[in-house]
């Protein structure tokens, strides 16, 4: 969020004049999603960044998100709110949390307190508890460094209305400027709530029996992983690998200092003993090899019979997110993805695939003949391509009548995405760079396209790349150059959840 600080001074002078504390409760008439160009989640109006408080409860996936309803650039943060029964079709709900005298409502998580450990509800009607950061900009401007503190709010009606806890904050800042983004989970084997919190250049682990009284347990990561920027939005979870071994994984977003410039999310595979997270990992591992998957964390309270590890990231990058409004777009979320851990002889890799529910909007696939691939074929704005690469090198060229081109290179052991000649690339210096990833052998690729984004998943999600592009008209034609003639491509249109731009 470093960029924010730069924006902040100017922005807040303007916005503090127009910003008044508003009262929650005014319904948005339960709007069905009104996405303009996508099957991705986006807010009904204006600014959105991180996904927050992702929790499943009573048949609904809740998605809260960093939101500034009054402008298309970052500003006083609220928690926007939407629910879905299938992670694809979303219903927008009124804003859940408004900023107040303690500060803006920064990122955080939500849990269902089934045993009513907090005493904020009852066992019959367990409270949904949101744990978030108050960021007090007034204090920040006065020069304080303790302006970020952790707080809770609760809902007794499936997230429809929220009360902030009277005794907030529940964790006071110990004197560190960047102190935010609590992600809380119930850890059954240690019978306690565990919080991971981003603290400047490391993650602090806290625990609690009741979500209100928290004890600092340990710190992780000061000398591990990438450190080109501030650590943000951590998550910690236990997962079984495909070989049946249990591991703990920590996700940590970082900005700047991401793999492709600007923001990025790294992860560590290790162990957690109820107090300390440790790892023997020496390399820096990235969740995504593109530039536009940030601040992603997992859903909580997914029923055991489902058992999936569900992830959503913010499909943007602080290097240019504040300029996305200038090209008539809104920031979106990634497709919801299911995470798995793949163990090889000497490594553990986090893999991601779009959730199967995406098939509710995907039409049946049609194989595309090699002649059509060579001459170019027309596509809808939103679609998916399932690709079996040929023996040699291939290049997919996504283009439009304005001559914009997005290039995807597929070779035996490398994938590249080149958006440097694709529409407006001037939003940031990091925007036009070519994104590359190498692997032992490229076996299979699926690509999800919409008006402004490409999400690529290769080798069953062991490699994924998420990138935005901004063209004036959609990329409506695809060509393939393939030096062996044996690439296989299946094309399936995706129905937009509402009409395109
Ligand atoms: C990550 C982040 C968080 C912060 C929020 C503010 O993108 O910078 O660290 O809580 O955004 O909107």
Short mmCIF file of C-alpha atoms and ligand atoms in Angstrom, two decimals:
data_model
loop_
_atom_site.label_atom_id
_atom_site.label_comp_id
_atom_site.label_asym_id
_atom_site.label_seq_id
_atom_site.Cartn_x
_atom_site.Cartn_y
_atom_site.Cartn_z
CA UNK A 1 0.00 0.00 0.00
CA UNK A 2 2.97 2.29 -0.30
CA UNK A 3 1.48 4.11 -3.24
CA UNK A 4 -1.42 4.99 -1.04
CA UNK A 5 0.75 7.07 1.23
CA UNK A 6 1.82 9.13 -1.79
CA UNK A 7 -1.75 9.56 -2.88
CA UNK A 8 -2.99 10.06 0.57
CA UNK A 9 -1.93 13.59 1.31
CA UNK A 10 -3.55 15.04 -1.80
CA UNK A 11 -6.48 12.71 -1.76
CA UNK A 12 -7.42 13.12 1.82
CA UNK A 13 -7.37 16.86 1.68
CA UNK A 14 -10.00 16.67 -1.03
CA UNK A 15 -11.82 13.71 0.42
CA UNK A 16 -11.89 14.70 4.05
CA UNK A 17 -13.96 17.69 2.91
CA UNK A 18 -16.52 15.40 1.36
CA UNK A 19 -16.19 12.50 3.80
CA UNK A 20 -18.76 12.39 6.54
CA UNK A 21 -19.43 9.36 8.66
CA UNK A 22 -22.45 7.68 7.20
CA UNK A 23 -24.83 5.37 8.90
CA UNK A 24 -25.17 1.82 7.69
CA UNK A 25 -28.45 0.19 6.90
CA UNK A 26 -29.64 1.77 3.67
CA UNK A 27 -30.16 -1.23 1.39
CA UNK A 28 -28.93 -1.28 -2.16
CA UNK A 29 -32.14 -3.08 -3.09
CA UNK A 30 -30.21 -6.35 -3.03
CA UNK A 31 -28.80 -5.65 -6.46
CA UNK A 32 -27.86 -8.65 -8.53
CA UNK A 33 -24.32 -8.27 -9.74
CA UNK A 34 -24.04 -5.59 -12.40
CA UNK A 35 -20.66 -6.40 -13.83
CA UNK A 36 -20.05 -4.38 -16.91
CA UNK A 37 -17.70 -6.63 -18.80
CA UNK A 38 -16.85 -9.67 -16.83
CA UNK A 39 -17.66 -12.84 -15.00
CA UNK A 40 -15.34 -11.57 -12.28
CA UNK A 41 -16.59 -9.92 -9.15
CA UNK A 42 -16.45 -6.12 -9.10
CA UNK A 43 -18.18 -3.49 -6.94
CA UNK A 44 -21.38 -1.82 -8.15
CA UNK A 45 -19.63 1.54 -8.04
CA UNK A 46 -16.20 3.02 -7.64
CA UNK A 47 -13.20 1.73 -5.79
CA UNK A 48 -12.40 -1.77 -4.57
CA UNK A 49 -9.18 -3.38 -3.35
CA UNK A 50 -8.51 -6.44 -1.16
CA UNK A 51 -11.02 -9.22 -0.55
CA UNK A 52 -11.89 -9.22 3.16
CA UNK A 53 -13.78 -11.40 5.62
CA UNK A 54 -14.31 -14.30 3.25
CA UNK A 55 -16.47 -16.71 5.19
CA UNK A 56 -19.03 -19.37 4.28
CA UNK A 57 -22.14 -19.53 6.41
CA UNK A 58 -25.61 -21.03 6.04
CA UNK A 59 -25.35 -21.69 2.32
CA UNK A 60 -23.75 -18.35 1.42
CA UNK A 61 -20.23 -17.35 0.53
CA UNK A 62 -19.67 -13.88 1.94
CA UNK A 63 -17.26 -11.59 0.19
CA UNK A 64 -16.41 -8.34 1.95
CA UNK A 65 -13.92 -6.05 0.29
CA UNK A 66 -11.96 -2.82 0.72
CA UNK A 67 -14.26 -0.22 -0.75
CA UNK A 68 -14.46 3.52 -1.25
CA UNK A 69 -17.97 4.16 -2.54
CA UNK A 70 -17.43 7.85 -3.33
CA UNK A 71 -14.58 7.70 -5.83
CA UNK A 72 -12.76 5.46 -8.26
CA UNK A 73 -9.48 5.92 -6.43
CA UNK A 74 -8.48 4.69 -2.97
CA UNK A 75 -9.88 6.70 -0.06
CA UNK A 76 -11.55 6.24 3.34
CA UNK A 77 -11.98 2.49 3.51
CA UNK A 78 -15.27 0.72 4.13
CA UNK A 79 -16.09 -2.98 3.93
CA UNK A 80 -18.30 -3.55 0.90
CA UNK A 81 -20.32 -6.76 1.00
CA UNK A 82 -21.74 -9.36 -1.40
CA UNK A 83 -22.98 -12.93 -1.07
CA UNK A 84 -23.12 -15.85 -3.46
CA UNK A 85 -24.35 -19.42 -3.43
CA UNK A 86 -21.87 -20.54 -6.07
CA UNK A 87 -18.92 -18.08 -5.94
CA UNK A 88 -19.79 -16.87 -9.45
CA UNK A 89 -23.20 -15.15 -9.25
CA UNK A 90 -23.03 -12.45 -6.58
CA UNK A 91 -25.69 -10.42 -4.89
CA UNK A 92 -24.54 -7.02 -3.66
CA UNK A 93 -25.54 -6.09 -0.12
CA UNK A 94 -25.31 -2.79 1.74
CA UNK A 95 -21.89 -1.72 2.99
CA UNK A 96 -21.12 -3.75 6.11
CA UNK A 97 -18.61 -1.56 7.96
CA UNK A 98 -18.24 2.21 7.75
CA UNK A 99 -15.23 4.18 8.92
CA UNK A 100 -15.70 5.93 12.26
CA UNK A 101 -13.80 8.05 14.78
CA UNK A 102 -11.29 5.21 15.36
CA UNK A 103 -10.32 5.19 11.70
CA UNK A 104 -10.81 3.71 8.27
CA UNK A 105 -11.75 0.02 8.11
CA UNK A 106 -8.72 -1.73 6.62
CA UNK A 107 -8.39 -5.37 5.63
CA UNK A 108 -9.21 -8.32 7.83
CA UNK A 109 -11.08 -11.58 8.10
CA UNK A 110 -14.33 -13.07 9.40
CA UNK A 111 -15.10 -16.25 11.29
CA UNK A 112 -18.18 -18.01 12.57
CA UNK A 113 -17.84 -18.36 16.33
CA UNK A 114 -19.82 -21.62 16.56
CA UNK A 115 -19.15 -22.16 20.27
CA UNK A 116 -19.85 -18.52 21.08
CA UNK A 117 -16.38 -18.22 22.66
CA UNK A 118 -16.69 -14.44 22.35
CA UNK A 119 -20.02 -14.29 24.17
CA UNK A 120 -21.25 -11.95 21.44
CA UNK A 121 -24.05 -14.29 20.35
CA UNK A 122 -25.22 -17.68 21.53
CA UNK A 123 -24.53 -21.30 20.58
CA UNK A 124 -27.96 -21.40 18.95
CA UNK A 125 -27.20 -18.27 16.96
CA UNK A 126 -23.42 -18.06 16.68
CA UNK A 127 -21.99 -14.66 15.93
CA UNK A 128 -20.19 -13.98 12.69
CA UNK A 129 -17.17 -12.01 13.88
CA UNK A 130 -15.15 -9.69 11.66
CA UNK A 131 -11.59 -8.91 12.74
CA UNK A 132 -10.16 -5.86 10.99
CA UNK A 133 -7.65 -3.04 11.25
CA UNK A 134 -8.60 0.48 12.19
CA UNK A 135 -6.26 2.87 10.41
CA UNK A 136 -6.60 6.27 11.96
CA UNK A 137 -5.53 8.77 9.31
CA UNK A 138 -5.94 11.76 11.60
CA UNK A 139 -3.39 10.24 13.97
CA UNK A 140 -1.14 9.36 11.03
CA UNK A 141 -1.14 12.97 9.86
CA UNK A 142 -0.29 14.15 13.33
CA UNK A 143 2.85 12.02 13.02
CA UNK A 144 1.80 9.15 15.28
CA UNK A 145 3.18 5.70 14.42
CA UNK A 146 0.56 3.80 16.42
CA UNK A 147 -2.39 4.63 14.18
CA UNK A 148 -3.15 1.03 13.12
CA UNK A 149 -4.95 -1.15 15.69
CA UNK A 150 -7.00 -4.35 15.52
CA UNK A 151 -10.72 -4.39 16.21
CA UNK A 152 -13.76 -6.63 15.95
CA UNK A 153 -17.40 -6.31 14.91
CA UNK A 154 -20.14 -8.94 14.94
CA UNK A 155 -23.33 -9.88 13.21
CA UNK A 156 -26.16 -12.07 14.47
CA UNK A 157 -28.12 -12.07 11.22
CA UNK A 158 -25.89 -13.75 8.63
CA UNK A 159 -23.83 -10.65 8.02
CA UNK A 160 -26.77 -8.39 7.17
CA UNK A 161 -26.16 -5.96 10.03
CA UNK A 162 -23.05 -5.35 12.10
CA UNK A 163 -22.22 -4.00 15.55
CA UNK A 164 -18.75 -2.83 16.38
CA UNK A 165 -17.45 -4.23 19.67
CA UNK A 166 -17.62 -1.63 22.43
CA UNK A 167 -14.17 -2.44 23.80
CA UNK A 168 -12.31 -1.82 20.52
CA UNK A 169 -9.46 -1.95 19.77
CA UNK A 170 -8.74 -5.51 20.89
CA UNK A 171 -5.04 -5.33 20.00
CA UNK A 172 -3.19 -2.10 20.55
CA UNK A 173 -0.34 -1.03 18.37
CA UNK A 174 3.01 -1.74 20.06
CA UNK A 175 4.72 1.16 18.26
CA UNK A 176 5.04 -0.07 14.66
CA UNK A 177 3.71 1.94 11.73
CA UNK A 178 2.57 -0.98 9.54
CA UNK A 179 0.48 -3.19 11.80
CA UNK A 180 -2.49 -4.62 9.98
CA UNK A 181 -4.62 -7.16 8.11
CA UNK A 182 -5.57 -9.77 10.78
CA UNK A 183 -6.47 -13.19 9.40
CA UNK A 184 -8.03 -15.38 12.08
CA UNK A 185 -8.78 -19.13 12.08
CA UNK A 186 -9.91 -21.59 14.71
CA UNK A 187 -7.16 -24.21 15.10
CA UNK A 188 -8.84 -27.29 16.47
CA UNK A 189 -5.67 -29.17 17.46
CA UNK A 190 -4.61 -26.31 19.74
CA UNK A 191 -8.17 -25.34 20.67
CA UNK A 192 -7.66 -21.64 20.10
CA UNK A 193 -8.09 -18.85 17.63
CA UNK A 194 -4.90 -18.02 15.79
CA UNK A 195 -4.31 -14.66 14.14
CA UNK A 196 -1.60 -13.80 11.64
CA UNK A 197 -0.93 -10.10 11.35
CA UNK A 198 1.30 -8.22 8.90
CA UNK A 199 3.83 -6.14 10.78
CA UNK A 200 6.06 -4.15 8.43
CA UNK A 201 8.63 -6.79 7.41
CA UNK A 202 7.30 -9.85 9.24
CA UNK A 203 4.18 -11.65 10.38
CA UNK A 204 3.21 -11.66 14.05
CA UNK A 205 1.21 -14.59 15.37
CA UNK A 206 -1.33 -14.00 18.14
CA UNK A 207 -3.74 -16.40 19.82
CA UNK A 208 -6.97 -16.08 21.75
CA UNK A 209 -9.60 -18.21 23.45
CA UNK A 210 -12.39 -15.72 22.82
CA UNK A 211 -11.51 -13.41 19.88
CA UNK A 212 -11.29 -10.50 22.34
CA UNK A 213 -8.20 -11.11 24.51
CA UNK A 214 -5.14 -11.76 22.38
CA UNK A 215 -1.63 -12.95 23.28
CA UNK A 216 1.39 -12.32 21.09
CA UNK A 217 2.98 -15.74 20.44
CA UNK A 218 5.80 -15.26 17.93
CA UNK A 219 7.13 -13.48 14.86
CA UNK A 220 8.00 -14.95 11.48
CA UNK A 221 9.89 -13.98 8.40
CA UNK A 222 12.04 -10.94 9.05
CA UNK A 223 14.95 -12.55 7.21
CA UNK A 224 13.04 -14.91 4.91
CA UNK A 225 11.40 -14.49 1.52
CA UNK A 226 11.05 -11.26 -0.44
CA UNK A 227 11.52 -7.94 1.34
CA UNK A 228 11.35 -5.32 -1.37
CA UNK A 229 8.33 -3.70 0.30
CA UNK A 230 5.89 -3.88 3.19
CA UNK A 231 4.33 -7.21 4.15
CA UNK A 232 0.53 -7.24 4.00
CA UNK A 233 -2.49 -9.58 4.16
CA UNK A 234 -1.07 -12.84 5.53
CA UNK A 235 -2.86 -16.16 5.91
CA UNK A 236 -1.87 -19.39 7.67
CA UNK A 237 -3.50 -22.76 7.08
CA UNK A 238 -2.86 -26.48 7.33
CA UNK A 239 -3.19 -28.46 4.12
CA UNK A 240 -2.57 -32.06 3.05
CA UNK A 241 -0.38 -32.44 0.00
CA UNK A 242 -1.28 -34.77 -2.87
CA UNK A 243 1.04 -37.30 -1.18
CA UNK A 244 -1.06 -37.11 1.98
CA UNK A 245 1.50 -35.21 4.07
CA UNK A 246 0.30 -32.39 6.29
CA UNK A 247 1.98 -29.03 5.93
CA UNK A 248 1.28 -25.50 7.07
CA UNK A 249 1.34 -22.78 4.47
CA UNK A 250 1.74 -19.07 5.08
CA UNK A 251 0.68 -16.59 2.40
CA UNK A 252 2.20 -13.11 2.56
CA UNK A 253 1.50 -10.29 0.15
CA UNK A 254 4.20 -7.70 -0.42
CA UNK A 255 4.11 -4.25 -1.93
CA UNK A 256 6.22 -3.13 -3.70
CA UNK A 257 8.75 -5.90 -4.38
CA UNK A 258 6.38 -8.35 -6.11
CA UNK A 259 7.74 -10.73 -8.75
CA UNK A 260 6.59 -8.62 -11.71
CA UNK A 261 7.04 -5.23 -10.03
CA UNK A 262 4.60 -3.55 -7.69
CA UNK A 263 2.51 -5.96 -5.64
CA UNK A 264 2.78 -9.74 -5.42
CA UNK A 265 1.98 -12.62 -3.08
CA UNK A 266 4.60 -15.05 -1.81
CA UNK A 267 4.15 -18.21 0.25
CA UNK A 268 6.09 -20.35 2.66
CA UNK A 269 5.56 -24.07 3.28
CA UNK A 270 6.46 -25.14 6.81
CA UNK A 271 5.14 -26.18 10.18
CA UNK A 272 3.14 -24.54 12.97
CA UNK A 273 3.31 -25.87 16.55
CA UNK A 274 0.53 -23.73 17.97
CA UNK A 275 2.96 -20.94 18.80
CA UNK A 276 5.54 -20.62 16.07
CA UNK A 277 5.57 -21.05 12.30
CA UNK A 278 8.88 -22.38 10.96
CA UNK A 279 10.12 -23.34 7.53
CA UNK A 280 13.22 -24.80 5.94
CA UNK A 281 12.34 -23.14 2.64
CA UNK A 282 15.20 -21.07 1.26
CA UNK A 283 13.76 -19.83 -2.01
CA UNK A 284 11.04 -17.21 -2.52
CA UNK A 285 7.87 -18.79 -3.87
CA UNK A 286 5.16 -16.79 -5.62
CA UNK A 287 1.49 -17.61 -5.72
CA UNK A 288 1.13 -16.19 -9.25
CA UNK A 289 3.64 -15.46 -12.02
CA UNK A 290 1.62 -12.56 -13.43
CA UNK A 291 1.30 -9.04 -12.07
CA UNK A 292 -2.32 -8.92 -10.98
CA UNK A 293 -3.14 -11.23 -8.12
CA UNK A 294 -2.73 -9.51 -4.77
CA UNK A 295 -3.86 -9.70 -1.15
CA UNK A 296 -5.52 -13.09 -1.73
CA UNK A 297 -6.41 -15.27 1.24
CA UNK A 298 -8.65 -18.29 1.92
CA UNK A 299 -12.29 -18.66 2.84
CA UNK A 300 -13.01 -19.69 6.40
CA UNK A 301 -15.67 -22.09 7.68
CA UNK A 302 -15.84 -24.21 4.52
CA UNK A 303 -17.82 -27.33 5.49
CA UNK A 304 -15.75 -30.49 5.94
CA UNK A 305 -17.77 -32.33 3.33
CA UNK A 306 -16.68 -29.71 0.80
CA UNK A 307 -13.13 -29.54 2.16
CA UNK A 308 -11.80 -27.17 -0.48
CA UNK A 309 -9.26 -24.43 0.16
CA UNK A 310 -10.93 -21.52 -1.61
CA UNK A 311 -8.93 -18.47 -2.57
CA UNK A 312 -9.82 -15.10 -4.09
CA UNK A 313 -7.25 -12.41 -4.85
CA UNK A 314 -7.57 -8.77 -5.85
CA UNK A 315 -6.93 -8.73 -9.62
CA UNK A 316 -4.83 -5.60 -9.63
CA UNK A 317 -1.53 -4.10 -8.60
CA UNK A 318 -0.81 -1.03 -6.46
CA UNK A 319 1.63 0.10 -9.17
CA UNK A 320 -1.40 1.19 -11.26
CA UNK A 321 -4.63 0.27 -9.45
CA UNK A 322 -5.45 3.91 -8.79
CA UNK A 323 -5.31 4.59 -12.54
CA UNK A 324 -7.67 1.83 -13.62
CA UNK A 325 -10.57 4.30 -13.35
CA UNK A 326 -8.83 6.51 -15.91
CA UNK A 327 -9.24 3.79 -18.52
CA UNK A 328 -12.91 3.31 -17.66
CA UNK A 329 -12.54 0.11 -15.70
CA UNK A 330 -13.15 -0.99 -12.16
CA UNK A 331 -10.76 -3.16 -10.21
CA UNK A 332 -11.99 -6.76 -10.09
CA UNK A 333 -11.33 -9.93 -8.09
CA UNK A 334 -9.64 -13.00 -9.58
CA UNK A 335 -11.80 -15.99 -10.36
CA UNK A 336 -12.34 -17.91 -7.13
CA UNK A 337 -9.72 -20.66 -7.09
CA UNK A 338 -9.29 -23.94 -5.33
CA UNK A 339 -5.82 -24.41 -3.84
CA UNK A 340 -3.90 -27.65 -3.48
CA UNK A 341 -0.36 -28.52 -2.42
CA UNK A 342 1.67 -30.68 -4.79
CA UNK A 343 4.71 -32.45 -3.35
CA UNK A 344 7.64 -33.43 -5.54
CA UNK A 345 10.82 -35.16 -4.36
CA UNK A 346 12.36 -31.97 -3.08
CA UNK A 347 9.66 -29.35 -3.15
CA UNK A 348 6.08 -28.39 -2.30
CA UNK A 349 4.18 -26.27 -4.79
CA UNK A 350 0.94 -24.41 -4.20
CA UNK A 351 -1.36 -25.04 -7.16
CA UNK A 352 -4.57 -23.21 -8.03
CA UNK A 353 -7.44 -23.97 -10.38
CA UNK A 354 -10.65 -22.02 -10.99
CA UNK A 355 -13.47 -23.45 -8.88
CA UNK A 356 -15.65 -25.96 -10.74
CA UNK A 357 -18.63 -23.60 -10.32
CA UNK A 358 -17.23 -21.51 -13.17
CA UNK A 359 -18.79 -24.15 -15.41
CA UNK A 360 -22.19 -22.68 -14.55
CA UNK A 361 -21.32 -19.87 -16.97
CA UNK A 362 -19.10 -21.76 -19.42
CA UNK A 363 -20.60 -23.20 -22.62
CA UNK A 364 -19.60 -26.54 -24.01
CA UNK A 365 -16.23 -26.46 -25.75
CA UNK A 366 -15.60 -26.67 -29.49
CA UNK A 367 -12.26 -27.90 -30.81
CA UNK A 368 -10.73 -25.33 -33.16
CA UNK A 369 -9.21 -26.66 -36.39
CA UNK A 370 -5.60 -25.88 -37.21
CA UNK A 371 -6.74 -23.89 -40.28
CA UNK A 372 -8.90 -21.69 -38.10
CA UNK A 373 -6.12 -21.27 -35.60
CA UNK A 374 -3.79 -20.14 -38.38
CA UNK A 375 -6.25 -17.81 -40.09
CA UNK A 376 -7.55 -16.47 -36.79
CA UNK A 377 -10.97 -17.02 -35.26
CA UNK A 378 -13.48 -14.62 -33.78
CA UNK A 379 -14.18 -14.89 -30.07
CA UNK A 380 -16.73 -13.56 -27.64
CA UNK A 381 -15.48 -11.10 -25.03
CA UNK A 382 -15.36 -13.78 -22.35
CA UNK A 383 -14.25 -17.34 -22.97
CA UNK A 384 -11.90 -20.08 -21.99
CA UNK A 385 -9.34 -21.95 -24.09
CA UNK A 386 -8.17 -25.43 -23.17
CA UNK A 387 -4.81 -26.02 -24.83
CA UNK A 388 -2.59 -29.03 -25.34
CA UNK A 389 0.69 -27.54 -26.58
CA UNK A 390 2.46 -28.93 -29.63
CA UNK A 391 6.03 -30.29 -29.64
CA UNK A 392 7.60 -26.97 -30.63
CA UNK A 393 7.01 -23.35 -29.81
CA UNK A 394 3.63 -21.72 -30.25
CA UNK A 395 2.41 -18.20 -29.90
CA UNK A 396 -1.17 -17.18 -29.30
CA UNK A 397 -1.95 -13.68 -30.53
CA UNK A 398 -5.07 -12.08 -29.10
CA UNK A 399 -5.93 -9.04 -31.17
CA UNK A 400 -8.55 -6.49 -32.25
CA UNK A 401 -9.23 -4.15 -35.19
CA UNK A 402 -7.14 -1.42 -33.55
CA UNK A 403 -4.07 -3.61 -33.90
CA UNK A 404 -3.59 -4.25 -30.18
CA UNK A 405 -2.01 -7.58 -29.41
CA UNK A 406 -1.60 -9.66 -26.32
CA UNK A 407 0.99 -12.38 -26.90
CA UNK A 408 1.08 -15.67 -25.04
CA UNK A 409 4.16 -17.75 -25.78
CA UNK A 410 4.09 -21.48 -25.07
CA UNK A 411 7.26 -23.51 -25.42
CA UNK A 412 8.33 -26.89 -24.05
CA UNK A 413 9.42 -25.37 -20.78
CA UNK A 414 8.38 -21.72 -20.73
CA UNK A 415 5.25 -19.58 -20.77
CA UNK A 416 5.33 -15.86 -21.42
CA UNK A 417 2.70 -13.16 -21.44
CA UNK A 418 3.58 -9.97 -23.28
CA UNK A 419 1.09 -7.13 -22.84
CA UNK A 420 3.50 -4.42 -23.99
CA UNK A 421 1.58 -3.81 -27.25
CA UNK A 422 -1.84 -4.27 -25.84
CA UNK A 423 -3.77 -1.03 -25.48
CA UNK A 424 -2.89 1.52 -22.83
CA UNK A 425 0.41 0.45 -21.30
CA UNK A 426 1.33 3.81 -19.85
CA UNK A 427 -0.31 3.32 -16.45
CA UNK A 428 3.00 2.43 -14.84
CA UNK A 429 6.60 1.58 -15.72
CA UNK A 430 6.04 -1.98 -14.55
CA UNK A 431 3.01 -2.44 -16.81
CA UNK A 432 4.63 -3.26 -20.20
CA UNK A 433 7.17 -5.81 -18.95
CA UNK A 434 6.99 -9.39 -20.28
CA UNK A 435 6.04 -11.99 -17.68
CA UNK A 436 7.79 -15.35 -17.99
CA UNK A 437 7.83 -18.57 -16.08
CA UNK A 438 9.80 -21.74 -16.72
CA UNK A 439 8.94 -25.30 -15.82
CA UNK A 440 10.33 -28.78 -16.51
CA UNK A 441 7.72 -29.55 -19.13
CA UNK A 442 4.63 -27.69 -20.21
CA UNK A 443 1.81 -30.21 -20.42
CA UNK A 444 -1.48 -28.40 -20.50
CA UNK A 445 -2.83 -24.85 -20.33
CA UNK A 446 -6.20 -23.27 -19.71
CA UNK A 447 -6.82 -19.62 -20.31
CA UNK A 448 -9.74 -17.53 -19.02
CA UNK A 449 -10.24 -14.26 -20.87
CA UNK A 450 -12.51 -11.34 -20.30
CA UNK A 451 -12.61 -7.75 -21.49
CA UNK A 452 -9.52 -6.74 -19.51
CA UNK A 453 -7.92 -9.79 -17.97
CA UNK A 454 -6.21 -13.06 -18.73
CA UNK A 455 -5.94 -15.83 -16.13
CA UNK A 456 -3.71 -18.67 -17.26
CA UNK A 457 -3.42 -22.01 -15.45
CA UNK A 458 -0.80 -24.52 -16.61
CA UNK A 459 0.05 -28.08 -15.59
CA UNK A 460 -3.10 -28.41 -13.52
CA UNK A 461 -2.60 -25.11 -11.77
CA UNK A 462 1.02 -25.62 -10.68
CA UNK A 463 1.76 -22.50 -12.69
CA UNK A 464 -0.66 -19.63 -12.92
CA UNK A 465 -0.42 -16.14 -14.34
CA UNK A 466 -2.93 -13.33 -13.92
CA UNK A 467 -2.60 -10.15 -15.96
CA UNK A 468 -4.74 -7.14 -16.78
CA UNK A 469 -4.76 -5.26 -20.10
CA UNK A 470 -6.64 -2.15 -21.18
CA UNK A 471 -7.68 -1.91 -24.83
CA UNK A 472 -10.33 0.43 -26.22
CA UNK A 473 -12.19 -2.38 -27.95
CA UNK A 474 -12.20 -6.03 -26.89
CA UNK A 475 -9.60 -8.45 -28.19
CA UNK A 476 -11.98 -10.32 -30.46
CA UNK A 477 -9.71 -12.48 -32.60
CA UNK A 478 -7.12 -15.16 -31.79
CA UNK A 479 -4.36 -16.44 -34.07
CA UNK A 480 -1.99 -19.24 -33.30
CA UNK A 481 1.44 -19.62 -34.77
CA UNK A 482 2.66 -23.11 -34.09
CA UNK A 483 5.83 -24.47 -35.63
CA UNK A 484 4.67 -28.07 -35.44
CA UNK A 485 1.02 -27.81 -36.43
CA UNK A 486 -0.11 -30.03 -33.63
CA UNK A 487 -1.33 -27.69 -30.93
CA UNK A 488 -4.83 -28.58 -29.72
CA UNK A 489 -7.24 -25.81 -28.73
CA UNK A 490 -10.79 -26.08 -27.43
CA UNK A 491 -12.80 -22.86 -27.27
CA UNK A 492 -15.73 -22.31 -24.84
CA UNK A 493 -17.56 -18.98 -24.53
CA UNK A 494 -18.35 -17.80 -21.02
CA UNK A 495 -21.63 -16.00 -20.53
CA UNK A 496 -21.17 -12.61 -18.98
CA UNK A 497 -23.12 -12.19 -15.82
CA UNK A 498 -24.52 -9.03 -17.32
CA UNK A 499 -24.01 -7.13 -20.52
CA UNK A 500 -20.57 -6.15 -21.83
CA UNK A 501 -19.33 -2.57 -22.07
C1 LIG B 1 -3.35 -4.28 0.83
C2 LIG B 1 -3.65 -3.14 1.76
C3 LIG B 1 -3.74 -3.63 3.20
C4 LIG B 1 -4.61 -2.60 3.83
C5 LIG B 1 -5.56 -2.23 2.72
C6 LIG B 1 -5.99 -0.80 2.73
O1 LIG B 1 -3.69 -4.02 -0.50
O2 LIG B 1 -2.65 -2.16 1.62
O3 LIG B 1 -2.50 -3.78 3.83
O4 LIG B 1 -5.28 -3.10 4.95
O5 LIG B 1 -4.90 -2.53 1.52
O6 LIG B 1 -6.98 -0.55 1.79
#
